[in-house]
PDB file of C-alpha atoms in Angstrom:
ATOM      1  CA  MET S  27      -7.645  17.772  -5.183  1.00 65.00           C
ATOM      2  CA  ASP S  28     -11.048  16.760  -3.785  1.00 71.00           C
ATOM      3  CA  VAL S  29     -11.282  12.875  -2.778  1.00 77.00           C
ATOM      4  CA  GLY S  30     -14.591  11.198  -3.426  1.00 74.00           C
ATOM      5  CA  VAL S  31     -16.659  13.937  -4.981  1.00 81.00           C
ATOM      6  CA  VAL S  32     -16.340  13.491  -8.623  1.00 81.00           C
ATOM      7  CA  PRO S  33     -18.555  10.579  -9.826  1.00 85.00           C
ATOM      8  CA  VAL S  34     -16.378   7.497 -11.007  1.00 85.00           C
ATOM      9  CA  PRO S  35     -18.230   4.719 -12.714  1.00 87.00           C
ATOM     10  CA  TRP S  36     -17.142   1.208 -11.575  1.00 91.00           C
ATOM     11  CA  ALA S  37     -15.128  -0.853 -13.807  1.00 94.00           C
ATOM     12  CA  PRO S  38     -12.650  -3.729 -12.934  1.00 95.00           C
ATOM     13  CA  ARG S  39      -9.169  -2.514 -12.714  1.00 97.00           C
ATOM     14  CA  ARG S  40      -5.722  -4.592 -12.838  1.00 96.00           C
ATOM     15  CA  MET S  41      -3.964  -4.936  -9.611  1.00 98.00           C
ATOM     16  CA  VAL S  42      -0.268  -6.328  -9.746  1.00 98.00           C
ATOM     17  CA  ALA S  43       1.944  -7.440  -6.785  1.00 98.00           C
ATOM     18  CA  LEU S  44       5.180  -5.564  -7.057  1.00 98.00           C
ATOM     19  CA  ALA S  45       8.525  -6.748  -5.529  1.00 96.00           C
ATOM     20  CA  PRO S  46       8.926  -6.330  -1.896  1.00 97.00           C
ATOM     21  CA  ASP S  47      11.150  -3.650  -0.860  1.00 97.00           C
ATOM     22  CA  ARG S  48      13.256  -2.705   2.424  1.00 98.00           C
ATOM     23  CA  VAL S  49      12.907   0.853   3.667  1.00 97.00           C
ATOM     24  CA  ARG S  50      14.682   2.026   6.828  1.00 97.00           C
ATOM     25  CA  GLY S  51      14.661  -1.392   8.469  1.00 98.00           C
ATOM     26  CA  TRP S  52      10.886  -2.214   7.382  1.00 98.00           C
ATOM     27  CA  ARG S  53      10.070  -5.061   4.939  1.00 98.00           C
ATOM     28  CA  VAL S  54       7.399  -3.496   2.542  1.00 98.00           C
ATOM     29  CA  LYS S  55       5.035  -5.417   0.373  1.00 98.00           C
ATOM     30  CA  ARG S  56       3.798  -3.363  -2.591  1.00 98.00           C
ATOM     31  CA  TYR S  57       0.978  -3.218  -5.104  1.00 98.00           C
ATOM     32  CA  GLY S  58       0.075  -1.131  -8.194  1.00 98.00           C
ATOM     33  CA  ILE S  59      -3.370  -0.429  -9.513  1.00 98.00           C
ATOM     34  CA  SER S  60      -4.010   1.495 -12.624  1.00 96.00           C
ATOM     35  CA  ALA S  61      -7.072   2.892 -14.287  1.00 94.00           C
ATOM     36  CA  THR S  62      -5.359   3.664 -17.384  1.00 90.00           C
ATOM     37  CA  ARG S  63      -2.686   0.909 -18.150  1.00 94.00           C
ATOM     38  CA  PRO S  64      -1.757  -2.710 -16.903  1.00 94.00           C
ATOM     39  CA  ARG S  65       0.484  -1.377 -14.368  1.00 95.00           C
ATOM     40  CA  PRO S  66       1.952   1.839 -13.053  1.00 97.00           C
ATOM     41  CA  PRO S  67       5.486   2.526 -14.705  1.00 96.00           C
ATOM     42  CA  ALA S  68       8.684   2.595 -13.100  1.00 96.00           C
ATOM     43  CA  HIS S  69       8.971   6.278 -12.329  1.00 95.00           C
ATOM     44  CA  VAL S  70       5.605   6.514 -10.625  1.00 96.00           C
ATOM     45  CA  ILE S  71       6.372   3.261  -8.564  1.00 97.00           C
ATOM     46  CA  GLU S  72       9.555   5.139  -7.434  1.00 96.00           C
ATOM     47  CA  ALA S  73       7.797   8.090  -6.611  1.00 96.00           C
ATOM     48  CA  ALA S  74       5.263   6.026  -4.351  1.00 97.00           C
ATOM     49  CA  ARG S  75       8.472   4.693  -2.453  1.00 97.00           C
ATOM     50  CA  ARG S  76       8.929   8.396  -1.306  1.00 95.00           C
ATOM     51  CA  ALA S  77       5.587   8.225   0.372  1.00 97.00           C
ATOM     52  CA  VAL S  78       6.398   5.050   2.095  1.00 98.00           C
ATOM     53  CA  GLU S  79       9.477   6.586   3.228  1.00 97.00           C
ATOM     54  CA  ARG S  80       7.811   9.740   4.712  1.00 96.00           C
ATOM     55  CA  SER S  81       5.100   7.532   6.384  1.00 98.00           C
ATOM     56  CA  LEU S  82       6.890   4.769   8.304  1.00 98.00           C
ATOM     57  CA  PRO S  83       8.166   5.367  11.747  1.00 98.00           C
ATOM     58  CA  ASP S  84      11.527   4.176  13.081  1.00 98.00           C
ATOM     59  CA  ALA S  85      11.619   0.398  12.635  1.00 98.00           C
ATOM     60  CA  TYR S  86      10.756  -1.707  15.781  1.00 98.00           C
ATOM     61  CA  PRO S  87      13.906  -2.871  17.609  1.00 96.00           C
ATOM     62  CA  GLU S  88      12.184  -5.938  19.279  1.00 95.00           C
ATOM     63  CA  ALA S  89       9.518  -6.665  16.902  1.00 96.00           C
ATOM     64  CA  LEU S  90       8.581  -7.399  13.276  1.00 97.00           C
ATOM     65  CA  SER S  91       8.587  -4.371  11.221  1.00 98.00           C
ATOM     66  CA  CYS S  92       6.410  -4.961   8.405  1.00 98.00           C
ATOM     67  CA  ALA S  93       4.283  -2.583   6.211  1.00 98.00           C
ATOM     68  CA  PHE S  94       2.698  -2.798   2.612  1.00 98.00           C
ATOM     69  CA  SER S  95       1.773   0.076   0.139  1.00 98.00           C
ATOM     70  CA  VAL S  96      -1.106   0.457  -2.442  1.00 98.00           C
ATOM     71  CA  LEU S  97      -0.214   2.578  -5.402  1.00 98.00           C
ATOM     72  CA  HIS S  98      -3.253   3.635  -7.303  1.00 98.00           C
ATOM     73  CA  GLU S  99      -3.128   5.536 -10.622  1.00 96.00           C
ATOM     74  CA  ASP S 100      -6.506   7.315 -11.542  1.00 92.00           C
ATOM     75  CA  GLU S 101      -7.403   9.534 -14.233  1.00 85.00           C
ATOM     76  CA  ASP S 102      -7.056  12.514 -11.990  1.00 84.00           C
ATOM     77  CA  GLY S 103      -3.818  11.565 -10.092  1.00 90.00           C
ATOM     78  CA  CYS S 104      -1.977   9.069  -7.868  1.00 96.00           C
ATOM     79  CA  TYR S 105      -2.852   7.782  -4.669  1.00 97.00           C
ATOM     80  CA  VAL S 106      -0.721   5.721  -2.038  1.00 98.00           C
ATOM     81  CA  VAL S 107      -1.914   4.043   0.784  1.00 98.00           C
ATOM     82  CA  VAL S 108       0.903   3.217   3.298  1.00 98.00           C
ATOM     83  CA  ALA S 109       0.023   0.803   6.125  1.00 98.00           C
ATOM     84  CA  TRP S 110       2.149  -0.949   8.896  1.00 98.00           C
ATOM     85  CA  TRP S 111       1.551  -3.320  11.572  1.00 98.00           C
ATOM     86  CA  SER S 112       2.028  -2.206  15.348  1.00 98.00           C
ATOM     87  CA  PRO S 113       4.624  -3.914  17.570  1.00 97.00           C
ATOM     88  CA  ASN S 114       1.853  -6.353  19.187  1.00 97.00           C
ATOM     89  CA  ARG S 115       0.994  -7.397  15.517  1.00 97.00           C
ATOM     90  CA  LEU S 116      -2.688  -6.546  15.813  1.00 97.00           C
ATOM     91  CA  ILE S 117      -3.167  -2.859  14.920  1.00 98.00           C
ATOM     92  CA  LEU S 118      -2.728  -1.408  11.394  1.00 98.00           C
ATOM     93  CA  HIS S 119      -1.640   2.093  11.048  1.00 98.00           C
ATOM     94  CA  SER S 120      -2.041   3.920   7.644  1.00 98.00           C
ATOM     95  CA  ARG S 121      -1.590   7.254   5.935  1.00 98.00           C
ATOM     96  CA  THR S 122      -3.076   8.019   2.510  1.00 98.00           C
ATOM     97  CA  TRP S 123      -1.388  10.361  -0.106  1.00 98.00           C
ATOM     98  CA  ILE S 124      -2.314  11.986  -3.031  1.00 96.00           C
ATOM     99  CA  SER S 125      -0.376  13.556  -5.904  1.00 96.00           C
ATOM    100  CA  GLU S 126      -1.352  15.201  -9.376  1.00 93.00           C
ATOM    101  CA  TRP S 127       0.027  14.102 -12.692  1.00 89.00           C
ATOM    102  CA  ALA S 128       1.822  17.285 -13.160  1.00 91.00           C
ATOM    103  CA  ASP S 129       4.371  15.851 -10.465  1.00 93.00           C
ATOM    104  CA  PRO S 130       3.576  12.477  -9.310  1.00 91.00           C
ATOM    105  CA  ALA S 131       6.186  12.649  -6.558  1.00 92.00           C
ATOM    106  CA  ASP S 132       4.641  15.775  -4.773  1.00 96.00           C
ATOM    107  CA  TRP S 133       2.760  13.701  -2.304  1.00 97.00           C
ATOM    108  CA  ARG S 134       0.206  15.514   0.078  1.00 96.00           C
ATOM    109  CA  PRO S 135      -1.787  13.842   2.822  1.00 96.00           C
ATOM    110  CA  ALA S 136      -5.236  12.911   1.412  1.00 95.00           C
ATOM    111  CA  PRO S 137      -7.863  15.385   2.749  1.00 92.00           C
ATOM    112  CA  GLY S 138     -11.038  14.522   4.495  1.00 87.00           C
ATOM    113  CA  ALA S 139      -9.580  11.530   6.531  1.00 88.00           C
ATOM    114  CA  ALA S 140      -9.772   9.457   3.187  1.00 92.00           C
ATOM    115  CA  THR S 141      -8.400   5.991   3.693  1.00 94.00           C
ATOM    116  CA  ALA S 142      -8.860   3.726   0.663  1.00 96.00           C
ATOM    117  CA  CYS S 143     -11.159   3.124  -2.314  1.00 95.00           C
ATOM    118  CA  ILE S 144     -12.837   0.107  -3.197  1.00 96.00           C
ATOM    119  CA  TRP S 145      -9.876  -1.159  -5.400  1.00 97.00           C
ATOM    120  CA  GLU S 146      -7.308  -0.687  -2.797  1.00 98.00           C
ATOM    121  CA  LEU S 147      -9.302  -2.392  -0.205  1.00 98.00           C
ATOM    122  CA  VAL S 148      -8.947  -5.688  -2.077  1.00 98.00           C
ATOM    123  CA  ALA S 149      -5.209  -5.391  -1.324  1.00 98.00           C
ATOM    124  CA  MET S 150      -5.797  -4.276   2.345  1.00 98.00           C
ATOM    125  CA  GLY S 151      -8.364  -7.170   2.876  1.00 98.00           C
ATOM    126  CA  ALA S 152      -5.680  -9.559   1.470  1.00 98.00           C
ATOM    127  CA  GLU S 153      -3.048  -8.397   3.485  1.00 98.00           C
ATOM    128  CA  ARG S 154      -5.055  -8.836   6.786  1.00 98.00           C
ATOM    129  CA  ASP S 155      -5.666 -12.326   5.799  1.00 98.00           C
ATOM    130  CA  ALA S 156      -2.030 -12.964   4.964  1.00 98.00           C
ATOM    131  CA  TRP S 157      -1.032 -11.257   8.210  1.00 98.00           C
ATOM    132  CA  VAL S 158      -3.230 -13.470  10.434  1.00 98.00           C
ATOM    133  CA  ARG S 159      -2.375 -16.676   8.544  1.00 98.00           C
ATOM    134  CA  HIS S 160       1.250 -16.198   8.464  1.00 98.00           C
ATOM    135  CA  VAL S 161       2.261 -14.004  11.463  1.00 98.00           C
ATOM    136  CA  VAL S 162      -0.329 -13.780  14.178  1.00 98.00           C
ATOM    137  CA  ARG S 163      -1.851 -17.370  14.311  1.00 98.00           C
ATOM    138  CA  PRO S 164       1.344 -19.445  14.311  1.00 98.00           C
ATOM    139  CA  ASP S 165       3.397 -19.763  17.410  1.00 96.00           C
ATOM    140  CA  VAL S 166       6.602 -18.858  15.194  1.00 96.00           C
ATOM    141  CA  PRO S 167       5.758 -16.032  12.643  1.00 97.00           C
ATOM    142  CA  ASP S 168       6.500 -17.284   9.017  1.00 98.00           C
ATOM    143  CA  LEU S 169       7.751 -13.724   7.464  1.00 96.00           C
ATOM    144  CA  ASP S 170       8.584 -15.420   4.135  1.00 97.00           C
ATOM    145  CA  GLY S 171       5.104 -16.910   3.806  1.00 98.00           C
ATOM    146  CA  TYR S 172       3.656 -13.498   4.494  1.00 98.00           C
ATOM    147  CA  LEU S 173       5.878 -11.793   2.029  1.00 97.00           C
ATOM    148  CA  ALA S 174       5.109 -14.399  -0.528  1.00 98.00           C
ATOM    149  CA  ALA S 175       1.252 -14.164   0.006  1.00 98.00           C
ATOM    150  CA  THR S 176      -0.018 -11.559  -2.471  1.00 98.00           C
ATOM    151  CA  VAL S 177      -2.908 -10.896  -4.664  1.00 98.00           C
ATOM    152  CA  SER S 178      -3.165  -9.769  -8.294  1.00 98.00           C
ATOM    153  CA  GLY S 179      -5.802  -9.821 -10.969  1.00 97.00           C
ATOM    154  CA  GLU S 180      -8.940  -7.849 -12.189  1.00 96.00           C
ATOM    155  CA  PHE S 181     -11.103  -6.364  -9.294  1.00 96.00           C
TER     156      PHE S 181
END
């Protein structure tokens, strides 16, 4: 599947914050976006969890292990952006995966170094702001505050 080649007219899409998850020692915030319905269904959300599991390194033994994922259903298939914060809390690492509707759990790395689309960047920007506000700036990180700070709506 090519990424960023087929013209796509802009229209608002619904983003929902999904329940946080724990994956191999990581705390993972999750978002869902869909071009075709109000939210991705449970089987697609579970398929996206596999992309998260494949992406995250071993949890940090001496630092916060926090990540987030953005699942995006589009007419041509599914995308998942998986991002995690470095041990020094200042660098964001990410992987982007794609799958086709025939098998939404068959994740492949996105070609051409694709990172995120304009809808997924809404969640990524909100995550940056929440991370700085609740984890980087305070003397003592407020992990519960960070996990509770989410974004939802039409974007």
